[in-house]
mmCIF file of C-alpha atoms in Angstrom:
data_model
loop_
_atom_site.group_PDB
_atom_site.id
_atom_site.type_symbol
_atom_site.label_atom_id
_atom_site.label_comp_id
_atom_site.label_asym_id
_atom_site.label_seq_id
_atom_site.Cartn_x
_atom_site.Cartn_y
_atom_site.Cartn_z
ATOM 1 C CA UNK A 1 3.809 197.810 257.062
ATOM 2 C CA UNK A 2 3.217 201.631 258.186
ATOM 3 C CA UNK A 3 5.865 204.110 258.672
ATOM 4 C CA UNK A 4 7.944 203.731 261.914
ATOM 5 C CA UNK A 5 7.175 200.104 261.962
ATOM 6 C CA UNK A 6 10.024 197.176 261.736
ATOM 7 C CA UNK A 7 9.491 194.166 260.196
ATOM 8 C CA UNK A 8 6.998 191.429 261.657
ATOM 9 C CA UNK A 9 8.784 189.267 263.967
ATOM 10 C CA UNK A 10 8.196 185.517 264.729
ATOM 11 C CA UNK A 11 9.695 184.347 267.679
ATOM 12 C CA UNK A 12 11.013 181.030 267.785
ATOM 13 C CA UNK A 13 9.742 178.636 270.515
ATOM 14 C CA UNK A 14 12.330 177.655 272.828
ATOM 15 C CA UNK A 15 12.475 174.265 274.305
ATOM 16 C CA UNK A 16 14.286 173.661 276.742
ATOM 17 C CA UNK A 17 16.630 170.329 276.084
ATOM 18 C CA UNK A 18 16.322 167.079 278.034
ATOM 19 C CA UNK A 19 20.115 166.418 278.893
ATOM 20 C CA UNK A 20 19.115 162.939 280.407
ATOM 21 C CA UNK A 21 21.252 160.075 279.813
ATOM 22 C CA UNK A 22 22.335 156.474 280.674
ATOM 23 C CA UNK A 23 25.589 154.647 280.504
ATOM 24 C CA UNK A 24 25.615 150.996 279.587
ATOM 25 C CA UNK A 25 28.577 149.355 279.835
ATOM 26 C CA UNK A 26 28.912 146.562 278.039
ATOM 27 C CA UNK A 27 31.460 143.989 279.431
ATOM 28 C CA UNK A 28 31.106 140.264 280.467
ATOM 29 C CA UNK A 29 34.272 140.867 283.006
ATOM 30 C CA UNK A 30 33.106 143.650 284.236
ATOM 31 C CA UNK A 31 29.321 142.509 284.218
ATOM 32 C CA UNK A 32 31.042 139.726 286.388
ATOM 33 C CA UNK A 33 33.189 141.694 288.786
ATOM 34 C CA UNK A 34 36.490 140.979 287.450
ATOM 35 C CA UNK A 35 37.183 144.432 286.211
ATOM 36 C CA UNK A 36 36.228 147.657 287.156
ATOM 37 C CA UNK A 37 33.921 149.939 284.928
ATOM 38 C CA UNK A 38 36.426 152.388 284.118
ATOM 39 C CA UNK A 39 35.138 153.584 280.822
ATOM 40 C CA UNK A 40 31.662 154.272 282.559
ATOM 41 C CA UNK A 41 33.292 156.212 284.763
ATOM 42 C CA UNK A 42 35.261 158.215 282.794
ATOM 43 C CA UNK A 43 32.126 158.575 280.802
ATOM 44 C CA UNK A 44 29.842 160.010 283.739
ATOM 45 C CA UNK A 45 32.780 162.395 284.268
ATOM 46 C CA UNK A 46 32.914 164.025 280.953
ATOM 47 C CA UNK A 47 29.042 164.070 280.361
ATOM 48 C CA UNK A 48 28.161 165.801 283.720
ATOM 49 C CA UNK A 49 30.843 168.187 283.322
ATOM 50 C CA UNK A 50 29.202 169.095 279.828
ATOM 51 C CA UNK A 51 25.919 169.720 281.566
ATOM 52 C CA UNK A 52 24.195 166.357 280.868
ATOM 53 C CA UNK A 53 22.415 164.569 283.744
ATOM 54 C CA UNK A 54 23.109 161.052 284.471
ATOM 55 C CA UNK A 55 20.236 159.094 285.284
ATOM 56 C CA UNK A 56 21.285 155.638 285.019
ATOM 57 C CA UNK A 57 24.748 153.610 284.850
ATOM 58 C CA UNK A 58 24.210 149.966 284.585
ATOM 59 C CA UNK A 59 27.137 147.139 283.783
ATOM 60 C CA UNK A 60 25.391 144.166 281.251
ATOM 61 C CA UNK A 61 27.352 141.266 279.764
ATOM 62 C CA UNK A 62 27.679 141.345 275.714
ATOM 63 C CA UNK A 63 24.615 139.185 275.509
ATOM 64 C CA UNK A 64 22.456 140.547 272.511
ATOM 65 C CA UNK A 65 18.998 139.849 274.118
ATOM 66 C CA UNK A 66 20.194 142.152 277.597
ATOM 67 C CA UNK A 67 21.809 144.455 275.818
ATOM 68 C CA UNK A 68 18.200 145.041 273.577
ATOM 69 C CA UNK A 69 16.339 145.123 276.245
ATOM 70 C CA UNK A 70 18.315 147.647 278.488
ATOM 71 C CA UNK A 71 18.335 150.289 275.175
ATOM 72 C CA UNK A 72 14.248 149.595 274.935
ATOM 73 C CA UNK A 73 13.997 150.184 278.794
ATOM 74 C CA UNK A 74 15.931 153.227 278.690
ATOM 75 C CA UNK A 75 15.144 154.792 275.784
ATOM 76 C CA UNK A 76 10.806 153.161 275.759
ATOM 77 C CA UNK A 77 10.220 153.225 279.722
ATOM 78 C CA UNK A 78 12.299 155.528 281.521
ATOM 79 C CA UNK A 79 12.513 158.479 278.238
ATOM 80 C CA UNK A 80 16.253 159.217 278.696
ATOM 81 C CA UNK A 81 17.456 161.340 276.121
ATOM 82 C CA UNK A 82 20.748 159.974 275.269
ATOM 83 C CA UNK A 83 21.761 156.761 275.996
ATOM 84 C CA UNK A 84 25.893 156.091 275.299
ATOM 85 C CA UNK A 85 26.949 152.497 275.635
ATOM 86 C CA UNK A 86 30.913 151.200 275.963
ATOM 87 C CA UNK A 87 32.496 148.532 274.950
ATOM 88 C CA UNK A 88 31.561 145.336 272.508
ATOM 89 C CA UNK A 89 31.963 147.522 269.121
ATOM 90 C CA UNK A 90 35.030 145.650 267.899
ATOM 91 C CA UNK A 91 35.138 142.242 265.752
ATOM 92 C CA UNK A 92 36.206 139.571 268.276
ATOM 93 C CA UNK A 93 32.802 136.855 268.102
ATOM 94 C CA UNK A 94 31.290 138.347 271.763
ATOM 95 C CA UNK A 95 31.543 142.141 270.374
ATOM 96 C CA UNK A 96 27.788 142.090 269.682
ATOM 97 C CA UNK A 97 26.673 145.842 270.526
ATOM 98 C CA UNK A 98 26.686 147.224 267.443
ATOM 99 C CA UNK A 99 24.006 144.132 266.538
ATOM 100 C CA UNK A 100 22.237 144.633 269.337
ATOM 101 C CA UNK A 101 21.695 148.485 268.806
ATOM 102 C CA UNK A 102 21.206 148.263 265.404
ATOM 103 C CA UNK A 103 18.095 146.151 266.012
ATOM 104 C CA UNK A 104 16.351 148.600 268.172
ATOM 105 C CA UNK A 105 17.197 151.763 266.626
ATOM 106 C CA UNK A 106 14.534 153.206 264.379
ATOM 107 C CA UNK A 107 16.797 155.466 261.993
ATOM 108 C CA UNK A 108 20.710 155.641 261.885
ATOM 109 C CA UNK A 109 22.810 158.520 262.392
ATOM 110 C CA UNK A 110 25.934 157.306 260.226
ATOM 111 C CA UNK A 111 27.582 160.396 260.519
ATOM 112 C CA UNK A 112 28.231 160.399 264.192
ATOM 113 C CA UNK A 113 29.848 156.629 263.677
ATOM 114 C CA UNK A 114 31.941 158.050 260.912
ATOM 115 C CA UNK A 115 33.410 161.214 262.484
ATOM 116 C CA UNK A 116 34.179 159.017 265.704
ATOM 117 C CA UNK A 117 36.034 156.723 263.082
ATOM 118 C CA UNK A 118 37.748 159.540 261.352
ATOM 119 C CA UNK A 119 39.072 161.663 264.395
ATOM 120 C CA UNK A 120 40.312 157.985 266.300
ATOM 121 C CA UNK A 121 42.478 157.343 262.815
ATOM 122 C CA UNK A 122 44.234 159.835 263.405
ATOM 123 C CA UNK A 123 45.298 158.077 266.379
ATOM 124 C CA UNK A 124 45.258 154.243 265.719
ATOM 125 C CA UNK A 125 44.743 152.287 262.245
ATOM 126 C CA UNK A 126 42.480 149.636 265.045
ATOM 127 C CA UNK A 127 39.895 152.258 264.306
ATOM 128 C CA UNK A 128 39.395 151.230 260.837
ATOM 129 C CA UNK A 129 37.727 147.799 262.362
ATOM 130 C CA UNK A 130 34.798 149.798 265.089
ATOM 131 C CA UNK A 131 31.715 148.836 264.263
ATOM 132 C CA UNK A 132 30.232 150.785 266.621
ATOM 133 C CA UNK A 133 26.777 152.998 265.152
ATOM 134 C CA UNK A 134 24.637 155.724 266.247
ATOM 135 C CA UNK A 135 20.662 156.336 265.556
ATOM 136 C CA UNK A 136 17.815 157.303 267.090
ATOM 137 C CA UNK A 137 14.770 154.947 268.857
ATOM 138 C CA UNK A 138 11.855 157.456 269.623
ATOM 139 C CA UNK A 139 13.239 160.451 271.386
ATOM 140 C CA UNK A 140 16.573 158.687 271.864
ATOM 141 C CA UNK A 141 20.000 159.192 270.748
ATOM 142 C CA UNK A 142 21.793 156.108 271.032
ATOM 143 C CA UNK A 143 25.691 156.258 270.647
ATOM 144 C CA UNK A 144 28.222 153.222 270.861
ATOM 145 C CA UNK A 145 31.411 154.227 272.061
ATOM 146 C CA UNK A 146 34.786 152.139 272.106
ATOM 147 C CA UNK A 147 35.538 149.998 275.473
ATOM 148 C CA UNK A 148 38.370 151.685 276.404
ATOM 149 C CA UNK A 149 38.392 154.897 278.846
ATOM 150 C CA UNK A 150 40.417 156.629 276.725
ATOM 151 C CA UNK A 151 38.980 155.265 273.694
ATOM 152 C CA UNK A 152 35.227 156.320 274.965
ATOM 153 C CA UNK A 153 36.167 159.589 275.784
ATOM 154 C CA UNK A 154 37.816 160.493 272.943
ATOM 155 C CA UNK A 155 35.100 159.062 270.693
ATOM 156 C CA UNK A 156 32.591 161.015 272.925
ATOM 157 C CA UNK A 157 34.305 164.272 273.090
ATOM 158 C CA UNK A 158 34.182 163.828 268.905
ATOM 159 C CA UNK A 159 30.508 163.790 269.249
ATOM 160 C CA UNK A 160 30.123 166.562 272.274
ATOM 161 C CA UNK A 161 29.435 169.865 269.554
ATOM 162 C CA UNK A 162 27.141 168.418 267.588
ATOM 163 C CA UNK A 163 25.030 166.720 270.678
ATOM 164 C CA UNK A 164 23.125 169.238 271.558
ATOM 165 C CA UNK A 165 21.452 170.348 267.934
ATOM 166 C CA UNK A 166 20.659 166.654 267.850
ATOM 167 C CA UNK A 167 19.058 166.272 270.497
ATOM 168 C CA UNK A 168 17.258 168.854 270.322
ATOM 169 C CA UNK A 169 16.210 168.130 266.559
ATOM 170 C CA UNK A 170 15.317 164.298 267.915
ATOM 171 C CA UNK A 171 13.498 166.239 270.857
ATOM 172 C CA UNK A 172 10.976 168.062 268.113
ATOM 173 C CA UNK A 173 12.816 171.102 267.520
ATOM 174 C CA UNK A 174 11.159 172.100 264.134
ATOM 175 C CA UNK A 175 13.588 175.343 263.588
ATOM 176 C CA UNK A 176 15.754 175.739 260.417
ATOM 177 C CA UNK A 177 18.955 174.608 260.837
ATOM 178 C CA UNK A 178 20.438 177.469 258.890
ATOM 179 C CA UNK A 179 21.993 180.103 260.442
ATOM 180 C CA UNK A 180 20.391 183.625 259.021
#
């Protein structure tokens, strides 16, 4: 380096994130008219005010088969980025959306599953028995969230600071992750 001159700098690429998503609520009442979609709802809210664009919202019944297919669509076909699905991630015999996720996703993110866990403990020992899971299918992030508004919201909101490093890591960000 000559006199006068300052170190060689590399600038980082920046890529800008895809923030699209698609809420699948899983529900056979719902899927069947008999209840309104509340935690969808409450869902779209909370995402589009955190700068995430909703591209899809679809209501399935906790059939494993639909509820593979509509992740493959999404995530395969129409390249959302994050996909966040409510409801089914309890123990009663037609909670099936863990299963059903863990089928199509191609790596787990346990630690998303476990600080949803944690945080909702704090609020309700019926947290110790979600089975709900996170992971990744191509350039997918794939989240189940509890059925409940209040529940998926909370769970979300959990999730919202660490979303976007994610995503962008899933999205081929190939940056250190250490700050300097």
């Amino acid at each position: 380096m000559n006199a006068g001159e300052g170190p060689n700098i590399v600038q980082k690429e920046i890529i800008s994130m895809d923030k699209s998503t698609a809420i699948v609520t899983v529900s056979d009442r719902s899927s069947r008219g008999e209840r309104e979609d509340a935690s969808g709802e409450a869902l779209g809210r909370l995402l589009t005010q955190n700068g995430f664009e909703i591209r899809q919202r679809i209501v399935i019944p906790d059939e494993v088969p639909i509820i593979q297919a509509v992740l493959r669509r999404f995530a395969d076909e129409e390249k959302v980025a994050l996909i966040v699905t409510t409801g089914g991630t309890g123990v009663s015999p037609r909670d099936v959306t863990p299963d059903a996720t863990l089928a199509v996703l191609e790596r787990t993110v346990p630690g998303m599953a476990e600080a949803m866990r944690a945080a909702s403990l704090q609020k309700t020992p019926h947290a110790m028995i979600s089975r709900a899971v996170a992971g990744i299918r191509g350039w997918t992030l794939i989240v189940n969230l509890p059925g409940s508004p209040g529940g998926a919201v909370e769970n979300l909101t959990v999730l919202l600071p660490a979303l976007p490093h994610a995503m962008e890591k899933i999205q081929g960000d190939i940056s250190d992750c250490a700050k300097s």
